[in-house]
Amino acid sequence: MRLLLILSAAFVLAAVPAAAQTWNEIGDAGDLPASAQLPQGTGTFNQINGTLLSGGDADMYCIHIPNPGVFVATTCGGTTADTQLWLFDPTGLGVTHDDDDPGGCGLQSSITGAFVPGPGDYLLAVSQYNWDPYDAAGNLIWQNTPFNFERAPDGPGAPGPVASWGTSGFATGPYSIIMTGVHFCPSTPVEHATWGSIKGLYR
Ligand SMILES: [Ca+2]
Ligand SMILES: [Ca+2]
Ligand SMILES: [Ca+2]
């Protein structure tokens, strides 16, 4: 009986790594392509867990979208914080954004593949309201309103890549981003040459 228990425990422990398709933020994820975290794993990628820090925080992660038609990322049910979700291409150009869920879950956020141009590696960012991405000239890449519509970049900074974030952040605390139609990025994402600092963590 005792041996059986030990064997059972060993089996459970062995099964955990294979079942875990979650990434837990390490330290504070960066907010720009050069400092984004590169989650480590293979195959389906279901969830990111992290924390929004006080004073203004955005956390950016690499995700792979194999089929934009089924892509969804949401913080509905994943936090009580007033979040914003953002998707950028690997160079930092804006793809899509939502502040408050169009489906009405509340102040949490949901984005889909509606504006994703094709399969590939993308940068998914979460921030608190109202911590927003700016281009190099200090222009908003997305307008603040309407709050509850998913939108492609529609601000004066829409043509340029994200260069900074601002200017006031309110909500803080833990979050989970629940994802559908997402895989882990490869260890060397396509069109991206600045992952070295993150990869270095795992050597
Ligand atoms: Ca951060
Ligand atoms: Ca929100
Ligand atoms: Ca905003």
Short mmCIF file of C-alpha atoms and ligand atoms in Angstrom, two decimals:
data_model
loop_
_atom_site.label_atom_id
_atom_site.label_comp_id
_atom_site.label_asym_id
_atom_site.label_seq_id
_atom_site.Cartn_x
_atom_site.Cartn_y
_atom_site.Cartn_z
CA MET A 1 0.00 0.00 0.00
CA ARG A 2 2.76 2.35 0.96
CA LEU A 3 4.63 1.59 -2.26
CA LEU A 4 1.45 2.23 -4.22
CA LEU A 5 1.07 5.64 -2.59
CA ILE A 6 4.65 6.52 -3.39
CA LEU A 7 4.22 5.38 -6.97
CA SER A 8 0.99 7.37 -7.23
CA ALA A 9 2.67 10.49 -5.90
CA ALA A 10 5.54 10.04 -8.32
CA PHE A 11 3.11 9.69 -11.20
CA VAL A 12 1.29 12.88 -10.24
CA LEU A 13 4.56 14.80 -9.97
CA ALA A 14 5.71 13.47 -13.32
CA ALA A 15 2.42 14.42 -14.95
CA VAL A 16 2.46 18.06 -13.85
CA PRO A 17 5.02 19.42 -16.32
CA ALA A 18 3.25 17.84 -19.28
CA ALA A 19 -0.14 19.25 -18.24
CA ALA A 20 1.02 22.77 -17.40
CA GLN A 21 0.46 25.06 -20.36
CA THR A 22 0.71 28.15 -18.19
CA TRP A 23 3.38 30.80 -17.88
CA ASN A 24 3.99 32.61 -14.60
CA GLU A 25 5.56 36.04 -14.95
CA ILE A 26 9.17 36.05 -13.78
CA GLY A 27 9.93 39.23 -11.87
CA ASP A 28 8.37 42.09 -13.82
CA ALA A 29 7.82 41.42 -17.52
CA GLY A 30 9.06 44.25 -19.73
CA ASP A 31 6.73 46.50 -21.71
CA LEU A 32 8.60 46.78 -25.03
CA PRO A 33 9.66 44.22 -27.67
CA ALA A 34 13.25 44.22 -26.44
CA SER A 35 12.27 43.46 -22.83
CA ALA A 36 9.17 41.26 -23.32
CA GLN A 37 9.17 37.81 -21.74
CA LEU A 38 9.51 34.74 -23.95
CA PRO A 39 7.39 32.03 -22.27
CA GLN A 40 9.06 28.64 -22.41
CA GLY A 41 7.04 25.64 -23.54
CA THR A 42 5.77 23.69 -26.50
CA GLY A 43 2.37 23.29 -28.07
CA THR A 44 -0.85 24.80 -26.75
CA PHE A 45 -0.44 27.82 -24.46
CA ASN A 46 -3.53 28.47 -22.30
CA GLN A 47 -2.77 31.00 -19.61
CA ILE A 48 -0.42 33.71 -18.36
CA ASN A 49 -0.34 34.66 -14.66
CA GLY A 50 1.29 37.87 -13.47
CA THR A 51 0.95 41.00 -11.41
CA LEU A 52 0.26 44.63 -12.32
CA LEU A 53 2.48 46.86 -10.22
CA SER A 54 1.46 50.19 -8.76
CA GLY A 55 2.45 53.40 -10.47
CA GLY A 56 1.86 52.19 -14.02
CA ASP A 57 2.75 48.76 -15.40
CA ALA A 58 2.50 46.91 -18.69
CA ASP A 59 3.63 43.30 -19.12
CA MET A 60 4.46 42.00 -22.61
CA TYR A 61 4.77 38.34 -23.64
CA CYS A 62 5.48 36.51 -26.88
CA ILE A 63 2.66 34.29 -28.12
CA HIS A 64 2.28 32.32 -31.34
CA ILE A 65 -1.07 32.51 -33.16
CA PRO A 66 -1.35 29.59 -35.58
CA ASN A 67 -4.89 30.42 -36.73
CA PRO A 68 -6.25 33.95 -36.18
CA GLY A 69 -9.80 32.69 -36.80
CA VAL A 70 -9.95 31.02 -33.39
CA PHE A 71 -7.71 33.37 -31.37
CA VAL A 72 -9.09 34.84 -28.14
CA ALA A 73 -7.25 36.35 -25.16
CA THR A 74 -9.23 37.60 -22.18
CA THR A 75 -8.86 38.71 -18.58
CA CYS A 76 -12.58 38.11 -17.93
CA GLY A 77 -12.69 35.82 -14.91
CA GLY A 78 -8.92 36.22 -14.52
CA THR A 79 -8.70 39.31 -12.33
CA THR A 80 -10.68 41.95 -10.51
CA ALA A 81 -8.39 44.69 -11.89
CA ASP A 82 -9.53 47.14 -14.59
CA THR A 83 -7.28 45.81 -17.36
CA GLN A 84 -6.44 46.68 -20.96
CA LEU A 85 -5.18 44.10 -23.48
CA TRP A 86 -2.97 44.91 -26.46
CA LEU A 87 -1.51 42.91 -29.34
CA PHE A 88 1.57 44.02 -31.26
CA ASP A 89 3.59 42.45 -34.05
CA PRO A 90 7.19 41.45 -33.24
CA THR A 91 8.46 44.90 -34.25
CA GLY A 92 6.06 46.62 -31.86
CA LEU A 93 3.48 47.81 -34.38
CA GLY A 94 -0.05 47.77 -32.98
CA VAL A 95 -2.50 45.07 -34.11
CA THR A 96 -5.53 45.14 -31.81
CA HIS A 97 -6.67 46.41 -28.40
CA ASP A 98 -9.59 46.31 -26.00
CA ASP A 99 -10.12 48.09 -22.68
CA ASP A 100 -13.50 46.83 -21.43
CA ASP A 101 -14.88 43.53 -22.70
CA PRO A 102 -17.31 44.04 -25.62
CA GLY A 103 -19.28 41.06 -24.30
CA GLY A 104 -20.02 42.86 -21.07
CA CYS A 105 -18.03 40.90 -18.48
CA GLY A 106 -17.03 44.17 -16.84
CA LEU A 107 -13.84 46.24 -16.77
CA GLN A 108 -11.73 43.29 -17.92
CA SER A 109 -10.61 42.93 -21.54
CA SER A 110 -10.97 40.60 -24.54
CA ILE A 111 -9.26 40.57 -27.93
CA THR A 112 -9.72 38.26 -30.90
CA GLY A 113 -8.14 37.50 -34.25
CA ALA A 114 -10.43 39.94 -36.08
CA PHE A 115 -7.53 42.30 -36.88
CA VAL A 116 -4.70 39.75 -36.86
CA PRO A 117 -3.29 39.71 -40.41
CA GLY A 118 -2.10 36.09 -40.40
CA PRO A 119 -0.48 33.26 -38.45
CA GLY A 120 2.73 34.15 -36.65
CA ASP A 121 4.46 35.35 -33.52
CA TYR A 122 2.93 38.33 -31.73
CA LEU A 123 3.46 40.31 -28.54
CA LEU A 124 0.54 40.24 -26.09
CA ALA A 125 0.55 42.99 -23.47
CA VAL A 126 -1.64 43.63 -20.45
CA SER A 127 -1.78 46.91 -18.56
CA GLN A 128 -4.05 48.55 -16.07
CA TYR A 129 -6.44 51.33 -17.00
CA ASN A 130 -5.22 53.85 -18.08
CA TRP A 131 -1.63 52.89 -18.86
CA ASP A 132 -1.37 53.18 -22.66
CA PRO A 133 1.27 52.68 -25.40
CA TYR A 134 2.84 55.69 -27.15
CA ASP A 135 4.96 56.00 -30.28
CA ALA A 136 8.43 57.53 -30.31
CA ALA A 137 6.97 61.03 -30.69
CA GLY A 138 4.74 60.65 -27.63
CA ASN A 139 1.49 60.11 -29.56
CA LEU A 140 -1.16 57.61 -28.42
CA ILE A 141 -1.19 54.52 -30.68
CA TRP A 142 -4.82 53.89 -29.71
CA GLN A 143 -7.46 56.41 -28.66
CA ASN A 144 -8.87 55.87 -25.18
CA THR A 145 -12.49 55.55 -26.31
CA PRO A 146 -14.76 53.81 -27.08
CA PHE A 147 -13.89 51.65 -24.08
CA ASN A 148 -15.87 48.53 -24.90
CA PHE A 149 -14.92 47.93 -28.54
CA GLU A 150 -12.02 45.91 -29.86
CA ARG A 151 -10.09 48.23 -32.19
CA ALA A 152 -7.13 48.27 -34.56
CA PRO A 153 -4.77 51.21 -33.85
CA ASP A 154 -6.75 54.44 -34.24
CA GLY A 155 -4.63 57.06 -32.46
CA PRO A 156 -2.27 59.65 -33.97
CA GLY A 157 0.64 57.30 -33.22
CA ALA A 158 -0.94 54.32 -35.02
CA PRO A 159 1.69 54.11 -37.82
CA GLY A 160 4.64 53.69 -35.45
CA PRO A 161 5.91 51.02 -33.05
CA VAL A 162 5.41 51.26 -29.30
CA ALA A 163 8.21 53.25 -27.67
CA SER A 164 6.87 54.06 -24.20
CA TRP A 165 3.85 53.75 -21.89
CA GLY A 166 1.93 56.27 -19.82
CA THR A 167 0.60 58.23 -18.27
CA SER A 168 -1.48 57.10 -15.29
CA GLY A 169 -2.11 53.62 -13.91
CA PHE A 170 -4.78 52.86 -11.36
CA ALA A 171 -5.60 49.17 -10.99
CA THR A 172 -3.01 46.87 -9.45
CA GLY A 173 -2.88 43.26 -8.40
CA PRO A 174 -2.67 39.76 -9.81
CA TYR A 175 -4.07 38.81 -13.22
CA SER A 176 -4.57 35.79 -15.40
CA ILE A 177 -4.90 36.04 -19.18
CA ILE A 178 -6.89 33.07 -20.50
CA MET A 179 -6.10 32.22 -24.11
CA THR A 180 -7.62 30.13 -26.90
CA GLY A 181 -5.92 29.40 -30.19
CA VAL A 182 -2.43 30.18 -28.88
CA HIS A 183 0.80 28.21 -28.93
CA PHE A 184 4.11 28.97 -27.27
CA CYS A 185 6.51 31.00 -29.37
CA PRO A 186 9.49 29.08 -30.69
CA SER A 187 12.65 29.62 -28.65
CA THR A 188 13.84 31.94 -31.42
CA PRO A 189 10.77 33.84 -32.66
CA VAL A 190 10.61 34.83 -36.30
CA GLU A 191 11.56 38.45 -37.15
CA HIS A 192 12.91 39.09 -33.71
CA ALA A 193 16.53 39.49 -32.72
CA THR A 194 16.29 40.86 -29.20
CA TRP A 195 15.18 37.89 -27.09
CA GLY A 196 18.69 37.25 -25.81
CA SER A 197 18.16 38.80 -22.41
CA ILE A 198 15.16 36.57 -21.70
CA LYS A 199 16.66 33.41 -23.15
CA GLY A 200 19.63 33.98 -20.89
CA LEU A 201 17.42 33.33 -17.88
CA TYR A 202 16.93 29.70 -18.92
CA ARG A 203 20.42 28.60 -19.75
CA CA B 1 5.93 45.28 -16.56
CA CA B 2 -10.69 47.89 -18.75
CA CA B 3 -6.56 53.61 -22.58
#
